CSV table of C-alpha atoms and ligand atoms in Angstrom, one decimal:
chain,number,residue,atom,x,y,z
A,16,MET,CA,1.7,-13.0,26.3
A,17,SER,CA,4.8,-10.4,26.0
A,18,LYS,CA,6.2,-9.5,23.1
A,19,ILE,CA,9.7,-11.2,24.5
A,20,ASN,CA,8.1,-14.4,25.2
A,21,ASN,CA,6.0,-14.5,21.7
A,22,LEU,CA,9.8,-14.0,19.9
A,23,LYS,CA,11.2,-16.5,21.9
A,24,ILE,CA,8.3,-18.9,20.8
A,25,LEU,CA,8.7,-17.9,17.3
A,26,LEU,CA,12.7,-18.2,17.5
A,27,ASN,CA,12.0,-21.7,18.8
A,28,GLU,CA,9.7,-22.6,16.0
A,29,TYR,CA,12.2,-21.3,13.5
A,30,GLU,CA,15.1,-23.2,14.7
A,31,GLN,CA,13.1,-26.4,14.7
A,32,LYS,CA,11.8,-25.7,11.4
A,33,ARG,CA,15.3,-24.9,10.0
A,34,TYR,CA,16.6,-28.1,11.7
A,35,LYS,CA,14.1,-30.1,9.6
A,36,LYS,CA,14.9,-28.6,6.4
A,37,ILE,CA,18.7,-29.2,6.6
A,38,HIS,CA,17.9,-32.9,8.2
A,39,ASP,CA,15.6,-33.8,5.2
A,40,PHE,CA,18.2,-32.3,2.8
A,41,GLU,CA,20.8,-34.5,4.4
A,42,ASN,CA,18.6,-37.3,3.6
A,43,PHE,CA,17.8,-36.4,0.3
A,44,LYS,CA,21.4,-35.9,-0.8
A,45,SER,CA,22.7,-39.2,0.9
A,46,GLU,CA,20.0,-41.0,-1.2
A,47,LEU,CA,21.5,-39.3,-4.2
A,48,TYR,CA,25.1,-39.8,-3.4
A,49,LYS,CA,24.1,-43.6,-3.6
A,50,GLU,CA,22.6,-43.1,-6.8
A,51,ILE,CA,25.6,-40.8,-8.1
A,52,PRO,CA,28.7,-41.6,-6.3
A,53,ARG,CA,30.9,-39.2,-8.1
A,54,LEU,CA,28.8,-36.3,-6.7
A,55,LYS,CA,29.8,-37.2,-3.0
A,56,GLU,CA,33.5,-37.1,-4.1
A,57,ILE,CA,32.8,-33.8,-5.6
A,58,ASP,CA,31.5,-32.4,-2.6
A,59,LYS,CA,34.2,-33.6,-0.6
A,60,GLU,CA,36.8,-32.2,-3.0
A,61,LEU,CA,35.1,-28.8,-3.1
A,62,SER,CA,35.0,-28.6,1.1
A,63,HIS,CA,38.4,-29.7,1.0
A,64,MET,CA,39.5,-27.1,-1.4
A,65,ALA,CA,37.6,-24.0,0.3
A,66,ILE,CA,39.6,-25.1,3.7
A,67,LYS,CA,43.2,-25.2,1.2
A,68,ASN,CA,42.0,-21.8,-0.3
A,69,THR,CA,41.3,-20.1,2.9
A,70,LYS,CA,44.8,-21.2,4.1
A,71,LEU,CA,46.4,-20.3,0.9
A,72,LEU,CA,44.8,-16.8,0.9
A,73,ILE,CA,46.4,-16.1,4.5
A,74,ASN,CA,49.7,-17.0,3.3
A,75,ASN,CA,49.6,-14.2,0.2
A,76,PRO,CA,50.5,-16.8,-2.6
A,77,ASP,CA,51.4,-15.3,-6.2
A,78,GLN,CA,48.6,-14.9,-8.3
A,79,SER,CA,49.3,-18.0,-10.8
A,80,ILE,CA,48.6,-20.5,-7.8
A,81,ILE,CA,45.6,-18.7,-6.9
A,82,THR,CA,44.2,-18.8,-10.4
A,83,GLN,CA,45.1,-22.7,-10.6
A,84,MET,CA,42.8,-23.1,-7.6
A,85,GLU,CA,40.1,-21.2,-8.8
A,86,ASN,CA,40.1,-23.3,-12.1
A,87,ILE,CA,40.3,-26.4,-10.0
A,88,ILE,CA,37.0,-25.5,-8.3
A,89,ASN,CA,35.4,-24.0,-11.4
A,90,ASN,CA,35.6,-27.7,-12.8
A,91,LEU,CA,34.3,-29.2,-10.2
A,92,ILE,CA,31.5,-27.0,-9.5
A,93,LYS,CA,30.9,-27.5,-13.5
A,94,GLU,CA,30.9,-31.2,-13.2
A,95,LYS,CA,28.8,-31.0,-10.3
A,96,LYS,CA,26.0,-28.9,-12.3
A,97,ASN,CA,26.1,-31.4,-15.0
A,98,LEU,CA,25.8,-34.3,-12.7
A,99,LEU,CA,22.8,-32.6,-11.0
A,100,ASN,CA,21.5,-31.5,-14.3
A,101,SER,CA,21.2,-35.2,-15.5
A,102,VAL,CA,18.7,-35.8,-12.9
A,103,ASN,CA,16.7,-32.7,-13.2
A,104,ILE,CA,18.1,-30.8,-10.2
A,105,SER,CA,19.5,-27.5,-10.8
A,106,ILE,CA,22.6,-26.4,-8.9
A,107,GLU,CA,21.0,-23.5,-7.2
A,108,SER,CA,18.0,-25.3,-5.7
A,109,PHE,CA,20.4,-28.3,-4.4
A,110,GLY,CA,20.4,-27.3,-0.8
A,111,PRO,CA,17.6,-27.1,2.2
A,112,LYS,CA,14.2,-26.1,0.9
A,113,TYR,CA,13.8,-23.1,3.4
A,114,ASP,CA,10.4,-21.1,3.5
A,115,CYS,CA,12.4,-17.9,3.5
A,116,ASN,CA,15.1,-17.1,0.8
A,117,ILE,CA,16.2,-14.1,2.7
A,118,CYS,CA,16.8,-15.6,6.3
A,119,HIS,CA,16.8,-19.2,5.7
A,120,ASP,CA,14.4,-19.6,8.4
A,121,THR,CA,16.7,-17.9,11.1
A,122,GLY,CA,14.6,-14.8,11.5
A,123,TYR,CA,17.5,-12.4,11.0
A,124,TYR,CA,19.8,-11.6,7.9
A,125,SER,CA,23.0,-9.2,7.9
A,126,GLU,CA,23.3,-6.2,5.9
A,127,ASN,CA,26.1,-3.7,6.1
A,128,ASN,CA,27.4,-5.7,9.1
A,129,ARG,CA,24.1,-5.0,11.0
A,130,THR,CA,21.7,-7.5,12.1
A,131,ILE,CA,18.2,-7.2,10.7
A,132,MET,CA,14.9,-8.9,11.6
A,133,CYS,CA,13.6,-10.4,8.7
A,134,ASN,CA,10.2,-9.4,7.4
A,135,CYS,CA,8.8,-13.3,7.8
A,136,LEU,CA,9.5,-12.9,11.5
A,137,LYS,CA,8.4,-9.5,11.7
A,138,GLN,CA,5.0,-10.4,10.3
A,139,LYS,CA,4.8,-13.5,12.5
A,140,LEU,CA,4.9,-11.2,15.3
A,141,LEU,CA,2.4,-8.9,13.9
A,142,ASP,CA,-0.1,-11.6,13.5
A,143,ILE,CA,0.2,-12.9,16.9
A,144,GLU,CA,0.2,-9.3,18.6
A,145,TYR,CA,-2.5,-7.9,16.6
A,146,ASN,CA,-3.4,-9.3,13.4
A,147,GLN,CA,-5.0,-12.6,14.9
A,148,ALA,CA,-8.6,-12.0,15.4
A,149,ASN,CA,-8.5,-9.9,12.1
A,150,MET,CA,-6.8,-12.0,9.5
A,151,SER,CA,-8.0,-15.3,10.7
A,152,ASN,CA,-9.8,-15.3,7.3
A,153,LEU,CA,-7.3,-13.5,5.3
A,154,LYS,CA,-5.4,-16.3,3.9
A,155,LYS,CA,-8.5,-17.6,2.2
A,156,GLU,CA,-9.2,-14.5,0.6
A,157,THR,CA,-7.4,-14.3,-2.9
A,158,PHE,CA,-8.1,-12.9,-6.5
A,159,ASP,CA,-9.0,-16.5,-7.2
A,160,ASN,CA,-12.3,-16.2,-4.9
A,161,PHE,CA,-13.3,-13.0,-6.8
A,162,ASN,CA,-16.6,-13.7,-8.0
A,163,LEU,CA,-17.8,-10.8,-10.6
A,164,ALA,CA,-21.5,-12.6,-10.8
A,165,TYR,CA,-22.2,-11.2,-7.8
A,166,TYR,CA,-22.1,-7.8,-9.3
A,167,SER,CA,-25.0,-6.7,-11.7
A,168,ASP,CA,-24.1,-6.2,-15.5
A,169,LYS,CA,-26.6,-3.6,-16.0
A,170,PRO,CA,-26.0,0.0,-15.7
A,171,ASP,CA,-28.5,2.2,-13.1
A,172,LYS,CA,-27.6,5.4,-13.8
A,173,GLU,CA,-30.6,6.7,-11.3
A,174,LYS,CA,-29.3,4.6,-8.4
A,175,TYR,CA,-25.5,4.5,-8.9
A,176,HIS,CA,-25.0,7.7,-10.2
A,177,SER,CA,-22.7,6.0,-12.8
A,178,ASP,CA,-22.8,5.5,-16.4
A,179,ILE,CA,-21.0,1.9,-16.1
A,180,SER,CA,-22.5,-1.6,-14.8
A,181,PRO,CA,-21.7,-2.4,-11.4
A,182,ARG,CA,-19.5,-5.5,-12.9
A,183,ASP,CA,-17.5,-3.0,-15.2
A,184,ASN,CA,-16.7,-0.6,-11.9
A,185,ILE,CA,-15.7,-3.4,-9.8
A,186,LEU,CA,-13.6,-4.7,-12.8
A,187,MET,CA,-11.9,-1.3,-12.9
A,188,ILE,CA,-11.3,-1.2,-9.4
A,189,LYS,CA,-9.6,-4.7,-9.5
A,190,ASN,CA,-7.4,-3.4,-12.2
A,191,VAL,CA,-6.1,-0.6,-9.6
A,192,ALA,CA,-5.8,-3.1,-7.2
A,193,ILE,CA,-3.7,-5.2,-9.2
A,194,ASN,CA,-1.5,-2.2,-10.3
A,195,PHE,CA,-1.0,-1.3,-6.6
A,196,ILE,CA,0.4,-4.6,-5.9
A,197,ASN,CA,2.7,-4.3,-8.9
A,198,ASN,CA,3.8,-1.1,-8.1
A,199,PHE,CA,3.7,-1.4,-4.4
A,200,ASP,CA,7.5,-0.3,-4.5
A,201,ASN,CA,7.3,2.6,-6.5
A,202,PRO,CA,7.1,5.9,-4.3
A,203,ASN,CA,4.7,7.7,-6.7
A,204,GLU,CA,1.9,4.7,-6.9
A,205,LYS,CA,-1.0,6.3,-4.6
A,206,ASN,CA,-2.3,4.8,-1.7
A,207,LEU,CA,-5.8,3.3,-1.7
A,208,LEU,CA,-9.4,4.6,-0.7
A,209,PHE,CA,-12.4,2.4,-0.9
A,210,SER,CA,-15.6,4.2,-0.2
A,211,GLY,CA,-19.0,2.5,-0.6
A,212,ASN,CA,-21.7,0.8,1.3
A,213,THR,CA,-21.5,-2.1,3.1
A,214,GLY,CA,-21.5,-5.7,1.5
A,215,LEU,CA,-19.9,-4.5,-1.5
A,216,GLY,CA,-16.5,-6.3,-1.2
A,217,LYS,CA,-14.1,-3.6,0.1
A,218,THR,CA,-13.1,-5.6,3.4
A,219,PHE,CA,-12.6,-8.8,0.7
A,220,LEU,CA,-10.3,-6.8,-1.8
A,221,SER,CA,-8.4,-5.4,0.9
A,222,SER,CA,-7.5,-8.8,2.2
A,223,CYS,CA,-6.6,-10.3,-1.5
A,224,ILE,CA,-4.3,-7.4,-1.7
A,225,ALA,CA,-2.5,-7.7,1.7
A,226,ASN,CA,-2.5,-11.5,0.8
A,227,GLU,CA,-0.2,-10.6,-2.5
A,228,ILE,CA,1.5,-8.1,-0.3
A,229,LEU,CA,2.5,-10.8,2.1
A,230,LYS,CA,3.9,-12.9,-0.7
A,231,LYS,CA,6.2,-10.3,-1.6
A,232,GLY,CA,7.6,-10.6,1.7
A,233,LYS,CA,6.3,-7.3,2.9
A,234,THR,CA,4.7,-6.6,6.3
A,235,VAL,CA,0.9,-6.2,6.7
A,236,LEU,CA,-1.0,-4.8,9.8
A,237,TYR,CA,-5.1,-4.9,9.2
A,238,GLN,CA,-6.9,-2.6,11.9
A,239,THR,CA,-10.3,-1.5,12.2
A,240,ALA,CA,-10.6,2.4,12.5
A,241,PRO,CA,-12.8,2.4,15.4
A,242,MET,CA,-10.0,-0.3,17.5
A,243,MET,CA,-7.2,1.4,16.2
A,244,LEU,CA,-8.1,5.0,17.1
A,245,ASP,CA,-9.3,3.7,20.8
A,246,ASN,CA,-6.1,2.1,21.3
A,247,ILE,CA,-4.2,4.9,20.3
A,248,ILE,CA,-6.3,7.5,22.5
A,249,ASP,CA,-6.0,5.0,25.6
A,250,PHE,CA,-2.2,5.1,25.2
A,251,ARG,CA,-2.0,8.9,24.8
A,252,PHE,CA,-3.9,9.3,28.2
A,253,GLY,CA,-1.5,6.8,29.6
A,254,LYS,CA,-4.1,3.7,29.9
A,255,LYS,CA,-2.3,1.3,27.9
A,256,THR,CA,1.4,1.6,28.1
A,257,GLU,CA,2.0,-1.6,25.6
A,258,VAL,CA,0.1,-0.1,22.9
A,259,SER,CA,3.3,2.8,22.1
A,260,ASN,CA,4.5,-0.3,20.2
A,261,LEU,CA,1.5,-0.6,18.1
A,262,TYR,CA,2.0,3.0,17.5
A,263,ASP,CA,5.4,2.5,16.1
A,264,THR,CA,3.9,-0.7,14.1
A,265,ILE,CA,0.6,1.6,12.6
A,266,ILE,CA,3.7,4.1,11.4
A,267,ASN,CA,6.2,1.6,9.8
A,268,THR,CA,4.6,-1.4,8.6
A,269,ASP,CA,4.8,-1.7,4.8
A,270,LEU,CA,1.3,-2.1,4.2
A,271,LEU,CA,-1.4,-0.5,6.7
A,272,VAL,CA,-5.1,-1.6,6.3
A,273,ILE,CA,-7.7,0.7,8.3
A,274,ASP,CA,-11.0,-0.7,7.7
A,275,ASP,CA,-14.4,0.4,8.4
A,276,LEU,CA,-13.7,4.0,8.8
A,277,GLY,CA,-17.1,5.9,9.5
A,278,THR,CA,-18.3,8.6,11.5
A,279,GLU,CA,-20.3,7.4,14.2
A,280,TYR,CA,-17.6,7.6,16.7
A,281,MET,CA,-15.3,10.2,15.7
A,282,ASN,CA,-14.4,13.2,17.7
A,283,ASN,CA,-11.6,15.9,17.8
A,284,ILE,CA,-9.1,13.9,19.3
A,285,LYS,CA,-9.6,11.0,16.8
A,286,PHE,CA,-9.6,13.3,13.8
A,287,THR,CA,-6.2,14.4,15.0
A,288,GLU,CA,-4.8,11.1,15.5
A,289,LEU,CA,-6.0,9.7,12.2
A,290,PHE,CA,-4.6,12.8,10.5
A,291,ASN,CA,-1.2,12.3,12.0
A,292,ILE,CA,-1.3,8.6,10.7
A,293,ILE,CA,-2.1,9.1,7.3
A,294,ASN,CA,-0.1,12.0,7.2
A,295,THR,CA,3.2,10.4,9.0
A,296,ARG,CA,2.8,7.3,6.7
A,297,ILE,CA,2.7,10.0,3.6
A,298,LEU,CA,5.9,11.9,4.8
A,299,THR,CA,8.0,8.8,5.3
A,300,SER,CA,7.1,7.2,2.1
A,301,ASP,CA,10.6,7.0,1.1
A,302,LYS,CA,10.2,4.0,2.6
A,303,ASN,CA,7.3,3.1,0.4
A,304,THR,CA,5.0,2.1,2.9
A,305,LYS,CA,1.3,2.3,1.8
A,306,THR,CA,-2.2,2.4,3.3
A,307,ILE,CA,-5.5,1.2,2.2
A,308,ILE,CA,-8.7,2.7,3.6
A,309,SER,CA,-11.8,1.4,3.5
A,310,THR,CA,-15.1,3.4,4.6
A,311,ASN,CA,-18.8,3.2,4.0
A,312,LEU,CA,-19.0,7.1,3.6
A,313,ASN,CA,-19.3,8.2,0.0
A,314,ILE,CA,-17.1,11.1,-1.0
A,315,ASN,CA,-19.4,13.7,-0.3
A,316,ASN,CA,-20.0,12.3,3.3
A,317,LEU,CA,-16.4,12.4,3.8
A,318,LEU,CA,-16.0,15.8,2.9
A,319,SER,CA,-18.4,17.1,5.0
A,320,THR,CA,-17.4,14.8,8.0
A,321,TYR,CA,-13.9,15.0,8.0
A,322,ASP,CA,-11.4,17.8,8.9
A,323,GLU,CA,-10.2,19.6,5.4
A,324,ARG,CA,-6.6,18.7,6.4
A,325,ILE,CA,-7.5,15.2,6.2
A,326,MET,CA,-9.4,15.3,2.9
A,327,SER,CA,-6.8,17.1,1.2
A,328,ARG,CA,-4.2,14.6,2.5
A,329,LEU,CA,-6.4,11.7,1.0
A,330,ILE,CA,-7.4,13.2,-2.4
A,331,GLY,CA,-3.9,14.1,-3.2
A,332,SER,CA,-2.3,10.9,-2.1
A,333,TYR,CA,-4.8,8.3,-2.5
A,334,ASN,CA,-6.7,6.5,-5.5
A,335,ILE,CA,-10.2,6.8,-4.7
A,336,CYS,CA,-12.3,4.0,-5.9
A,337,ARG,CA,-16.3,4.0,-5.4
A,338,PHE,CA,-17.8,0.8,-5.0
A,339,PHE,CA,-21.6,0.4,-6.0
A,340,GLY,CA,-24.1,-2.1,-6.8
A,341,GLU,CA,-26.3,-4.5,-4.6
A,342,ASP,CA,-25.2,-6.1,-1.4
A,343,ILE,CA,-23.0,-9.3,-2.1
A,344,ARG,CA,-23.8,-10.8,1.2
A,345,PHE,CA,-27.3,-11.6,0.4
A,346,LYS,CA,-26.2,-13.0,-3.1
A,347,LYS,CA,-23.8,-15.9,-1.3
A,348,ILE,CA,-26.8,-17.3,0.3
B,7,ZN,ZN1,12.8,-14.6,6.4
């Protein structure tokens, strides 16, 4: 389905959702008015005052009249606040319960006289266009489901080349992940590179992070490396035109997750594309975009497999987390 169509469908959903929220609030309000009739009077007076105020300001009144008006309005608001407090409602929350506090479920907001598409709508478009297949399980994968019992608490230096146990290691990585989430907007916070064998929770942890970043109202794009690079190469060779949009999204999305970076399918063209993506996202870091790359290659493999340019970029601006332990997929059975 085309992008325009997706947008139309989403905007229609937004409108209906918004209408319902307003309608629900109106119902709630009229019930409350029955309980506290004075509240209805105050709301009526306030809207009356607002109109009066606008008219007054057009006619350039002297300051004393303006002050008088402001006092009346302030007193009414104070009285309203007290009445609402008496039934445990804060004046700030007295309104429709929109899902998004930024755009009030319209999908757009304005900033410096410009209309900007809200991240909540951008993310819904991303989910429909690119993430659907990849992120279907994402919403279920949260830190609450993080099971440390899957990781052994016994260090095994011979096997894992580390003095600490897999459990202590994963706890350390979890802390790195939590810091990454908390400092997402800090330009000095590094990107993340998860390295280690399959079945050690790299994708799971990426999803947990993605979930938390989505909660912050940021946009998240999840791509597997083979699929992403194939799509970009097809676009470069003119095979797919609709991918130009994907390329912009890859560069501009707040959090890009590149999963499954391996060796088997790589060639020089793909190296170059991967380098461009990593590099462009670092260079445009004033927008605070961040990237998580996960790979089943270890650091030495990476050094020997990947172009030096990519590696120096990765090492300089990525926190490298090495996952080790036994494949947890077998422990879940
Ligand atoms: Zn929004």
